[in-house]
Amino acid sequence: MAKREKRKVTQSAANAMQELEKWMGVDIERSEKVLIVAELLANGYEVVPTPEEQLKDYYKGLDVIGTQGDHLIAEGIQDALRILGIKIKGINE
């Protein structure tokens, strides 16, 4: 494999890379993470909610006082989380 030539960068960029190296560590196993971070920085990214956040949003949208159906759904969600041993702030915590 041919040795690649080092890129020339400004001191500011070098300082940023050193901070990134401290944060992520630098070794062969982590190179994939570095590539992902570089791709996110270059192309941007969209924050997507976790399944827990999606469930919390759904739960917040229920009308537990107004309708019997929503009240039963809310109870079912709470029961399922209790059975699974999962705590979600805003639902059962």
PDB file of N, CA and C in Angstrom:
ATOM      1  N   MET A   1       0.845  -1.167   0.000  1.00  0.00           N
ATOM      2  CA  MET A   1       0.000   0.000   0.000  1.00  0.00           C
ATOM      3  C   MET A   1       0.891   1.231   0.000  1.00  0.00           C
ATOM      4  N   ALA A   2       0.607   2.167  -0.863  1.00  0.00           N
ATOM      5  CA  ALA A   2       1.402   3.385  -0.964  1.00  0.00           C
ATOM      6  C   ALA A   2       1.113   4.291   0.223  1.00  0.00           C
ATOM      7  N   LYS A   3       2.170   4.926   0.711  1.00  0.00           N
ATOM      8  CA  LYS A   3       2.012   5.850   1.827  1.00  0.00           C
ATOM      9  C   LYS A   3       1.368   7.129   1.300  1.00  0.00           C
ATOM     10  N   ARG A   4       0.365   7.590   1.997  1.00  0.00           N
ATOM     11  CA  ARG A   4      -0.328   8.805   1.586  1.00  0.00           C
ATOM     12  C   ARG A   4       0.409  10.018   2.106  1.00  0.00           C
ATOM     13  N   GLU A   5       0.383  11.043   1.328  1.00  0.00           N
ATOM     14  CA  GLU A   5       1.018  12.297   1.715  1.00  0.00           C
ATOM     15  C   GLU A   5       0.142  13.008   2.745  1.00  0.00           C
ATOM     16  N   LYS A   6       0.780  13.596   3.751  1.00  0.00           N
ATOM     17  CA  LYS A   6       0.019  14.322   4.764  1.00  0.00           C
ATOM     18  C   LYS A   6      -0.574  15.583   4.166  1.00  0.00           C
ATOM     19  N   ARG A   7      -1.785  15.905   4.573  1.00  0.00           N
ATOM     20  CA  ARG A   7      -2.441  17.131   4.124  1.00  0.00           C
ATOM     21  C   ARG A   7      -1.916  18.304   4.925  1.00  0.00           C
ATOM     22  N   LYS A   8      -1.884  19.440   4.309  1.00  0.00           N
ATOM     23  CA  LYS A   8      -1.497  20.659   4.984  1.00  0.00           C
ATOM     24  C   LYS A   8      -2.764  21.373   5.459  1.00  0.00           C
ATOM     25  N   VAL A   9      -2.785  21.761   6.750  1.00  0.00           N
ATOM     26  CA  VAL A   9      -3.952  22.420   7.332  1.00  0.00           C
ATOM     27  C   VAL A   9      -3.503  23.625   8.149  1.00  0.00           C
ATOM     28  N   THR A  10      -4.439  24.490   8.447  1.00  0.00           N
ATOM     29  CA  THR A  10      -4.143  25.644   9.286  1.00  0.00           C
ATOM     30  C   THR A  10      -3.968  25.192  10.732  1.00  0.00           C
ATOM     31  N   GLN A  11      -3.385  26.045  11.550  1.00  0.00           N
ATOM     32  CA  GLN A  11      -3.218  25.709  12.966  1.00  0.00           C
ATOM     33  C   GLN A  11      -4.568  25.521  13.641  1.00  0.00           C
ATOM     34  N   SER A  12      -5.542  26.322  13.243  1.00  0.00           N
ATOM     35  CA  SER A  12      -6.885  26.203  13.799  1.00  0.00           C
ATOM     36  C   SER A  12      -7.471  24.815  13.512  1.00  0.00           C
ATOM     37  N   ALA A  13      -7.306  24.341  12.286  1.00  0.00           N
ATOM     38  CA  ALA A  13      -7.799  23.011  11.925  1.00  0.00           C
ATOM     39  C   ALA A  13      -7.037  21.930  12.679  1.00  0.00           C
ATOM     40  N   ALA A  14      -5.726  22.122  12.846  1.00  0.00           N
ATOM     41  CA  ALA A  14      -4.918  21.151  13.588  1.00  0.00           C
ATOM     42  C   ALA A  14      -5.381  21.082  15.046  1.00  0.00           C
ATOM     43  N   ASN A  15      -5.679  22.243  15.642  1.00  0.00           N
ATOM     44  CA  ASN A  15      -6.163  22.273  17.018  1.00  0.00           C
ATOM     45  C   ASN A  15      -7.503  21.549  17.138  1.00  0.00           C
ATOM     46  N   ALA A  16      -8.371  21.773  16.169  1.00  0.00           N
ATOM     47  CA  ALA A  16      -9.677  21.100  16.177  1.00  0.00           C
ATOM     48  C   ALA A  16      -9.503  19.593  16.050  1.00  0.00           C
ATOM     49  N   MET A  17      -8.591  19.157  15.201  1.00  0.00           N
ATOM     50  CA  MET A  17      -8.335  17.721  15.040  1.00  0.00           C
ATOM     51  C   MET A  17      -7.779  17.125  16.326  1.00  0.00           C
ATOM     52  N   GLN A  18      -6.916  17.858  17.028  1.00  0.00           N
ATOM     53  CA  GLN A  18      -6.369  17.356  18.286  1.00  0.00           C
ATOM     54  C   GLN A  18      -7.475  17.188  19.323  1.00  0.00           C
ATOM     55  N   GLU A  19      -8.405  18.131  19.365  1.00  0.00           N
ATOM     56  CA  GLU A  19      -9.543  18.005  20.281  1.00  0.00           C
ATOM     57  C   GLU A  19     -10.400  16.801  19.914  1.00  0.00           C
ATOM     58  N   LEU A  20     -10.616  16.599  18.615  1.00  0.00           N
ATOM     59  CA  LEU A  20     -11.382  15.444  18.148  1.00  0.00           C
ATOM     60  C   LEU A  20     -10.671  14.148  18.525  1.00  0.00           C
ATOM     61  N   GLU A  21      -9.361  14.108  18.374  1.00  0.00           N
ATOM     62  CA  GLU A  21      -8.582  12.920  18.744  1.00  0.00           C
ATOM     63  C   GLU A  21      -8.714  12.631  20.233  1.00  0.00           C
ATOM     64  N   LYS A  22      -8.684  13.675  21.070  1.00  0.00           N
ATOM     65  CA  LYS A  22      -8.847  13.488  22.516  1.00  0.00           C
ATOM     66  C   LYS A  22     -10.229  12.926  22.828  1.00  0.00           C
ATOM     67  N   TRP A  23     -11.238  13.452  22.134  1.00  0.00           N
ATOM     68  CA  TRP A  23     -12.606  13.042  22.398  1.00  0.00           C
ATOM     69  C   TRP A  23     -12.880  11.614  21.938  1.00  0.00           C
ATOM     70  N   MET A  24     -12.390  11.266  20.752  1.00  0.00           N
ATOM     71  CA  MET A  24     -12.716   9.969  20.164  1.00  0.00           C
ATOM     72  C   MET A  24     -11.629   8.932  20.350  1.00  0.00           C
ATOM     73  N   GLY A  25     -10.405   9.371  20.575  1.00  0.00           N
ATOM     74  CA  GLY A  25      -9.298   8.430  20.555  1.00  0.00           C
ATOM     75  C   GLY A  25      -8.927   8.158  19.111  1.00  0.00           C
ATOM     76  N   VAL A  26      -7.710   7.734  18.898  1.00  0.00           N
ATOM     77  CA  VAL A  26      -7.273   7.467  17.536  1.00  0.00           C
ATOM     78  C   VAL A  26      -6.638   6.086  17.488  1.00  0.00           C
ATOM     79  N   ASP A  27      -7.264   5.195  16.785  1.00  0.00           N
ATOM     80  CA  ASP A  27      -6.705   3.887  16.470  1.00  0.00           C
ATOM     81  C   ASP A  27      -7.488   3.313  15.294  1.00  0.00           C
ATOM     82  N   ILE A  28      -7.040   2.206  14.789  1.00  0.00           N
ATOM     83  CA  ILE A  28      -7.654   1.608  13.593  1.00  0.00           C
ATOM     84  C   ILE A  28      -9.124   1.260  13.849  1.00  0.00           C
ATOM     85  N   GLU A  29      -9.435   0.734  15.033  1.00  0.00           N
ATOM     86  CA  GLU A  29     -10.815   0.320  15.326  1.00  0.00           C
ATOM     87  C   GLU A  29     -11.779   1.491  15.346  1.00  0.00           C
ATOM     88  N   ARG A  30     -11.292   2.678  15.639  1.00  0.00           N
ATOM     89  CA  ARG A  30     -12.175   3.835  15.720  1.00  0.00           C
ATOM     90  C   ARG A  30     -12.218   4.632  14.423  1.00  0.00           C
ATOM     91  N   SER A  31     -11.497   4.199  13.427  1.00  0.00           N
ATOM     92  CA  SER A  31     -11.456   4.966  12.178  1.00  0.00           C
ATOM     93  C   SER A  31     -12.836   5.096  11.542  1.00  0.00           C
ATOM     94  N   GLU A  32     -13.679   4.089  11.707  1.00  0.00           N
ATOM     95  CA  GLU A  32     -15.037   4.153  11.161  1.00  0.00           C
ATOM     96  C   GLU A  32     -15.823   5.283  11.825  1.00  0.00           C
ATOM     97  N   LYS A  33     -15.655   5.450  13.129  1.00  0.00           N
ATOM     98  CA  LYS A  33     -16.340   6.541  13.832  1.00  0.00           C
ATOM     99  C   LYS A  33     -15.864   7.900  13.334  1.00  0.00           C
ATOM    100  N   VAL A  34     -14.579   8.011  13.094  1.00  0.00           N
ATOM    101  CA  VAL A  34     -14.026   9.271  12.598  1.00  0.00           C
ATOM    102  C   VAL A  34     -14.621   9.583  11.232  1.00  0.00           C
ATOM    103  N   LEU A  35     -14.744   8.579  10.375  1.00  0.00           N
ATOM    104  CA  LEU A  35     -15.326   8.782   9.049  1.00  0.00           C
ATOM    105  C   LEU A  35     -16.794   9.203   9.158  1.00  0.00           C
ATOM    106  N   ILE A  36     -17.518   8.614  10.094  1.00  0.00           N
ATOM    107  CA  ILE A  36     -18.925   8.975  10.279  1.00  0.00           C
ATOM    108  C   ILE A  36     -19.041  10.421  10.737  1.00  0.00           C
ATOM    109  N   VAL A  37     -18.203  10.813  11.701  1.00  0.00           N
ATOM    110  CA  VAL A  37     -18.240  12.196  12.176  1.00  0.00           C
ATOM    111  C   VAL A  37     -17.909  13.152  11.040  1.00  0.00           C
ATOM    112  N   ALA A  38     -16.901  12.809  10.241  1.00  0.00           N
ATOM    113  CA  ALA A  38     -16.530  13.660   9.113  1.00  0.00           C
ATOM    114  C   ALA A  38     -17.682  13.786   8.118  1.00  0.00           C
ATOM    115  N   GLU A  39     -18.363  12.677   7.854  1.00  0.00           N
ATOM    116  CA  GLU A  39     -19.507  12.704   6.935  1.00  0.00           C
ATOM    117  C   GLU A  39     -20.626  13.580   7.489  1.00  0.00           C
ATOM    118  N   LEU A  40     -20.898  13.471   8.792  1.00  0.00           N
ATOM    119  CA  LEU A  40     -21.942  14.294   9.408  1.00  0.00           C
ATOM    120  C   LEU A  40     -21.592  15.768   9.327  1.00  0.00           C
ATOM    121  N   LEU A  41     -20.338  16.086   9.577  1.00  0.00           N
ATOM    122  CA  LEU A  41     -19.911  17.479   9.506  1.00  0.00           C
ATOM    123  C   LEU A  41     -19.986  18.020   8.083  1.00  0.00           C
ATOM    124  N   ALA A  42     -19.638  17.178   7.120  1.00  0.00           N
ATOM    125  CA  ALA A  42     -19.625  17.615   5.725  1.00  0.00           C
ATOM    126  C   ALA A  42     -21.031  17.735   5.141  1.00  0.00           C
ATOM    127  N   ASN A  43     -21.895  16.770   5.464  1.00  0.00           N
ATOM    128  CA  ASN A  43     -23.209  16.699   4.821  1.00  0.00           C
ATOM    129  C   ASN A  43     -24.354  17.176   5.697  1.00  0.00           C
ATOM    130  N   GLY A  44     -24.098  17.403   6.963  1.00  0.00           N
ATOM    131  CA  GLY A  44     -25.162  17.756   7.885  1.00  0.00           C
ATOM    132  C   GLY A  44     -25.861  16.510   8.386  1.00  0.00           C
ATOM    133  N   TYR A  45     -26.785  16.703   9.305  1.00  0.00           N
ATOM    134  CA  TYR A  45     -27.496  15.575   9.882  1.00  0.00           C
ATOM    135  C   TYR A  45     -28.858  16.026  10.377  1.00  0.00           C
ATOM    136  N   GLU A  46     -29.717  15.053  10.592  1.00  0.00           N
ATOM    137  CA  GLU A  46     -31.064  15.299  11.095  1.00  0.00           C
ATOM    138  C   GLU A  46     -31.218  14.509  12.386  1.00  0.00           C
ATOM    139  N   VAL A  47     -31.705  15.147  13.424  1.00  0.00           N
ATOM    140  CA  VAL A  47     -31.916  14.479  14.703  1.00  0.00           C
ATOM    141  C   VAL A  47     -33.251  13.750  14.650  1.00  0.00           C
ATOM    142  N   VAL A  48     -33.234  12.457  14.926  1.00  0.00           N
ATOM    143  CA  VAL A  48     -34.463  11.674  14.951  1.00  0.00           C
ATOM    144  C   VAL A  48     -34.735  11.243  16.392  1.00  0.00           C
ATOM    145  N   PRO A  49     -35.991  11.231  16.784  1.00  0.00           N
ATOM    146  CA  PRO A  49     -36.299  10.849  18.159  1.00  0.00           C
ATOM    147  C   PRO A  49     -36.062   9.359  18.395  1.00  0.00           C
ATOM    148  N   THR A  50     -35.658   9.036  19.622  1.00  0.00           N
ATOM    149  CA  THR A  50     -35.494   7.638  20.014  1.00  0.00           C
ATOM    150  C   THR A  50     -36.876   6.999  20.131  1.00  0.00           C
ATOM    151  N   PRO A  51     -36.955   5.675  20.164  1.00  0.00           N
ATOM    152  CA  PRO A  51     -38.256   5.035  20.379  1.00  0.00           C
ATOM    153  C   PRO A  51     -38.918   5.509  21.681  1.00  0.00           C
ATOM    154  N   GLU A  52     -38.111   5.722  22.727  1.00  0.00           N
ATOM    155  CA  GLU A  52     -38.656   6.209  23.993  1.00  0.00           C
ATOM    156  C   GLU A  52     -39.268   7.596  23.825  1.00  0.00           C
ATOM    157  N   GLU A  53     -38.581   8.479  23.085  1.00  0.00           N
ATOM    158  CA  GLU A  53     -39.106   9.819  22.836  1.00  0.00           C
ATOM    159  C   GLU A  53     -40.379   9.774  21.993  1.00  0.00           C
ATOM    160  N   GLN A  54     -40.420   8.863  21.022  1.00  0.00           N
ATOM    161  CA  GLN A  54     -41.621   8.723  20.197  1.00  0.00           C
ATOM    162  C   GLN A  54     -42.809   8.272  21.050  1.00  0.00           C
ATOM    163  N   LEU A  55     -42.552   7.307  21.946  1.00  0.00           N
ATOM    164  CA  LEU A  55     -43.619   6.821  22.822  1.00  0.00           C
ATOM    165  C   LEU A  55     -44.084   7.922  23.767  1.00  0.00           C
ATOM    166  N   LYS A  56     -43.138   8.692  24.293  1.00  0.00           N
ATOM    167  CA  LYS A  56     -43.486   9.800  25.192  1.00  0.00           C
ATOM    168  C   LYS A  56     -44.343  10.831  24.452  1.00  0.00           C
ATOM    169  N   ASP A  57     -43.979  11.162  23.218  1.00  0.00           N
ATOM    170  CA  ASP A  57     -44.769  12.110  22.427  1.00  0.00           C
ATOM    171  C   ASP A  57     -46.176  11.572  22.171  1.00  0.00           C
ATOM    172  N   TYR A  58     -46.271  10.289  21.840  1.00  0.00           N
ATOM    173  CA  TYR A  58     -47.577   9.667  21.617  1.00  0.00           C
ATOM    174  C   TYR A  58     -48.405   9.720  22.893  1.00  0.00           C
ATOM    175  N   TYR A  59     -47.762   9.360  24.013  1.00  0.00           N
ATOM    176  CA  TYR A  59     -48.435   9.343  25.315  1.00  0.00           C
ATOM    177  C   TYR A  59     -48.943  10.738  25.682  1.00  0.00           C
ATOM    178  N   LYS A  60     -48.120  11.762  25.437  1.00  0.00           N
ATOM    179  CA  LYS A  60     -48.526  13.140  25.737  1.00  0.00           C
ATOM    180  C   LYS A  60     -49.744  13.560  24.908  1.00  0.00           C
ATOM    181  N   GLY A  61     -49.879  12.996  23.715  1.00  0.00           N
ATOM    182  CA  GLY A  61     -50.979  13.355  22.827  1.00  0.00           C
ATOM    183  C   GLY A  61     -52.302  12.694  23.171  1.00  0.00           C
ATOM    184  N   LEU A  62     -52.268  11.743  24.105  1.00  0.00           N
ATOM    185  CA  LEU A  62     -53.508  11.077  24.492  1.00  0.00           C
ATOM    186  C   LEU A  62     -54.370  12.012  25.347  1.00  0.00           C
ATOM    187  N   ASP A  63     -55.674  11.895  25.174  1.00  0.00           N
ATOM    188  CA  ASP A  63     -56.626  12.676  25.969  1.00  0.00           C
ATOM    189  C   ASP A  63     -57.163  11.756  27.064  1.00  0.00           C
ATOM    190  N   VAL A  64     -56.336  11.559  28.120  1.00  0.00           N
ATOM    191  CA  VAL A  64     -56.690  10.574  29.151  1.00  0.00           C
ATOM    192  C   VAL A  64     -57.870  11.010  30.016  1.00  0.00           C
ATOM    193  N   ILE A  65     -58.163  12.294  30.030  1.00  0.00           N
ATOM    194  CA  ILE A  65     -59.304  12.767  30.824  1.00  0.00           C
ATOM    195  C   ILE A  65     -60.577  12.735  29.982  1.00  0.00           C
ATOM    196  N   GLY A  66     -60.434  13.055  28.692  1.00  0.00           N
ATOM    197  CA  GLY A  66     -61.601  13.220  27.843  1.00  0.00           C
ATOM    198  C   GLY A  66     -62.207  11.944  27.294  1.00  0.00           C
ATOM    199  N   THR A  67     -61.404  10.957  26.953  1.00  0.00           N
ATOM    200  CA  THR A  67     -61.972   9.762  26.321  1.00  0.00           C
ATOM    201  C   THR A  67     -61.536   8.494  27.041  1.00  0.00           C
ATOM    202  N   GLN A  68     -62.455   7.567  27.129  1.00  0.00           N
ATOM    203  CA  GLN A  68     -62.184   6.283  27.775  1.00  0.00           C
ATOM    204  C   GLN A  68     -61.113   5.502  27.004  1.00  0.00           C
ATOM    205  N   GLY A  69     -61.189   5.581  25.660  1.00  0.00           N
ATOM    206  CA  GLY A  69     -60.225   4.844  24.839  1.00  0.00           C
ATOM    207  C   GLY A  69     -58.797   5.302  25.087  1.00  0.00           C
ATOM    208  N   ASP A  70     -58.578   6.612  25.114  1.00  0.00           N
ATOM    209  CA  ASP A  70     -57.240   7.134  25.371  1.00  0.00           C
ATOM    210  C   ASP A  70     -56.768   6.777  26.780  1.00  0.00           C
ATOM    211  N   HIS A  71     -57.698   6.790  27.725  1.00  0.00           N
ATOM    212  CA  HIS A  71     -57.356   6.430  29.100  1.00  0.00           C
ATOM    213  C   HIS A  71     -56.867   4.979  29.161  1.00  0.00           C
ATOM    214  N   LEU A  72     -57.556   4.089  28.447  1.00  0.00           N
ATOM    215  CA  LEU A  72     -57.160   2.680  28.428  1.00  0.00           C
ATOM    216  C   LEU A  72     -55.819   2.477  27.712  1.00  0.00           C
ATOM    217  N   ILE A  73     -55.588   3.224  26.653  1.00  0.00           N
ATOM    218  CA  ILE A  73     -54.302   3.138  25.952  1.00  0.00           C
ATOM    219  C   ILE A  73     -53.176   3.588  26.881  1.00  0.00           C
ATOM    220  N   ALA A  74     -53.392   4.693  27.599  1.00  0.00           N
ATOM    221  CA  ALA A  74     -52.378   5.197  28.526  1.00  0.00           C
ATOM    222  C   ALA A  74     -52.073   4.161  29.607  1.00  0.00           C
ATOM    223  N   GLU A  75     -53.108   3.530  30.145  1.00  0.00           N
ATOM    224  CA  GLU A  75     -52.906   2.484  31.149  1.00  0.00           C
ATOM    225  C   GLU A  75     -52.133   1.306  30.560  1.00  0.00           C
ATOM    226  N   GLY A  76     -52.460   0.946  29.326  1.00  0.00           N
ATOM    227  CA  GLY A  76     -51.753  -0.149  28.661  1.00  0.00           C
ATOM    228  C   GLY A  76     -50.277   0.151  28.472  1.00  0.00           C
ATOM    229  N   ILE A  77     -49.978   1.375  28.094  1.00  0.00           N
ATOM    230  CA  ILE A  77     -48.578   1.781  27.937  1.00  0.00           C
ATOM    231  C   ILE A  77     -47.859   1.691  29.276  1.00  0.00           C
ATOM    232  N   GLN A  78     -48.492   2.213  30.328  1.00  0.00           N
ATOM    233  CA  GLN A  78     -47.870   2.157  31.650  1.00  0.00           C
ATOM    234  C   GLN A  78     -47.676   0.715  32.115  1.00  0.00           C
ATOM    235  N   ASP A  79     -48.666  -0.135  31.890  1.00  0.00           N
ATOM    236  CA  ASP A  79     -48.548  -1.546  32.270  1.00  0.00           C
ATOM    237  C   ASP A  79     -47.419  -2.235  31.505  1.00  0.00           C
ATOM    238  N   ALA A  80     -47.339  -1.983  30.206  1.00  0.00           N
ATOM    239  CA  ALA A  80     -46.288  -2.612  29.398  1.00  0.00           C
ATOM    240  C   ALA A  80     -44.898  -2.183  29.867  1.00  0.00           C
ATOM    241  N   LEU A  81     -44.735  -0.887  30.155  1.00  0.00           N
ATOM    242  CA  LEU A  81     -43.438  -0.405  30.642  1.00  0.00           C
ATOM    243  C   LEU A  81     -43.098  -1.012  31.996  1.00  0.00           C
ATOM    244  N   ARG A  82     -44.101  -1.150  32.863  1.00  0.00           N
ATOM    245  CA  ARG A  82     -43.876  -1.767  34.177  1.00  0.00           C
ATOM    246  C   ARG A  82     -43.443  -3.222  34.011  1.00  0.00           C
ATOM    247  N   ILE A  83     -44.130  -3.966  33.164  1.00  0.00           N
ATOM    248  CA  ILE A  83     -43.811  -5.370  32.936  1.00  0.00           C
ATOM    249  C   ILE A  83     -42.400  -5.529  32.365  1.00  0.00           C
ATOM    250  N   LEU A  84     -42.036  -4.635  31.461  1.00  0.00           N
ATOM    251  CA  LEU A  84     -40.712  -4.695  30.835  1.00  0.00           C
ATOM    252  C   LEU A  84     -39.613  -4.100  31.711  1.00  0.00           C
ATOM    253  N   GLY A  85     -39.996  -3.458  32.795  1.00  0.00           N
ATOM    254  CA  GLY A  85     -39.007  -2.852  33.677  1.00  0.00           C
ATOM    255  C   GLY A  85     -38.347  -1.619  33.087  1.00  0.00           C
ATOM    256  N   ILE A  86     -39.110  -0.885  32.276  1.00  0.00           N
ATOM    257  CA  ILE A  86     -38.584   0.303  31.605  1.00  0.00           C
ATOM    258  C   ILE A  86     -39.190   1.545  32.250  1.00  0.00           C
ATOM    259  N   LYS A  87     -38.337   2.527  32.524  1.00  0.00           N
ATOM    260  CA  LYS A  87     -38.797   3.811  33.059  1.00  0.00           C
ATOM    261  C   LYS A  87     -38.575   4.873  32.000  1.00  0.00           C
ATOM    262  N   ILE A  88     -39.616   5.642  31.694  1.00  0.00           N
ATOM    263  CA  ILE A  88     -39.506   6.756  30.753  1.00  0.00           C
ATOM    264  C   ILE A  88     -40.046   8.002  31.448  1.00  0.00           C
ATOM    265  N   LYS A  89     -39.180   8.987  31.585  1.00  0.00           N
ATOM    266  CA  LYS A  89     -39.565  10.228  32.239  1.00  0.00           C
ATOM    267  C   LYS A  89     -40.740  10.853  31.483  1.00  0.00           C
ATOM    268  N   GLY A  90     -41.774  11.212  32.207  1.00  0.00           N
ATOM    269  CA  GLY A  90     -42.947  11.801  31.582  1.00  0.00           C
ATOM    270  C   GLY A  90     -44.068  10.785  31.384  1.00  0.00           C
ATOM    271  N   ILE A  91     -43.746   9.491  31.533  1.00  0.00           N
ATOM    272  CA  ILE A  91     -44.792   8.459  31.425  1.00  0.00           C
ATOM    273  C   ILE A  91     -44.949   7.739  32.765  1.00  0.00           C
ATOM    274  N   ASN A  92     -43.871   7.112  33.210  1.00  0.00           N
ATOM    275  CA  ASN A  92     -43.974   6.341  34.455  1.00  0.00           C
ATOM    276  C   ASN A  92     -42.824   6.677  35.405  1.00  0.00           C
ATOM    277  N   GLU A  93     -42.253   7.838  35.220  1.00  0.00           N
ATOM    278  CA  GLU A  93     -41.173   8.249  36.125  1.00  0.00           C
ATOM    279  C   GLU A  93     -41.287   9.725  36.410  1.00  0.00           C
TER     280      GLU A  93
END
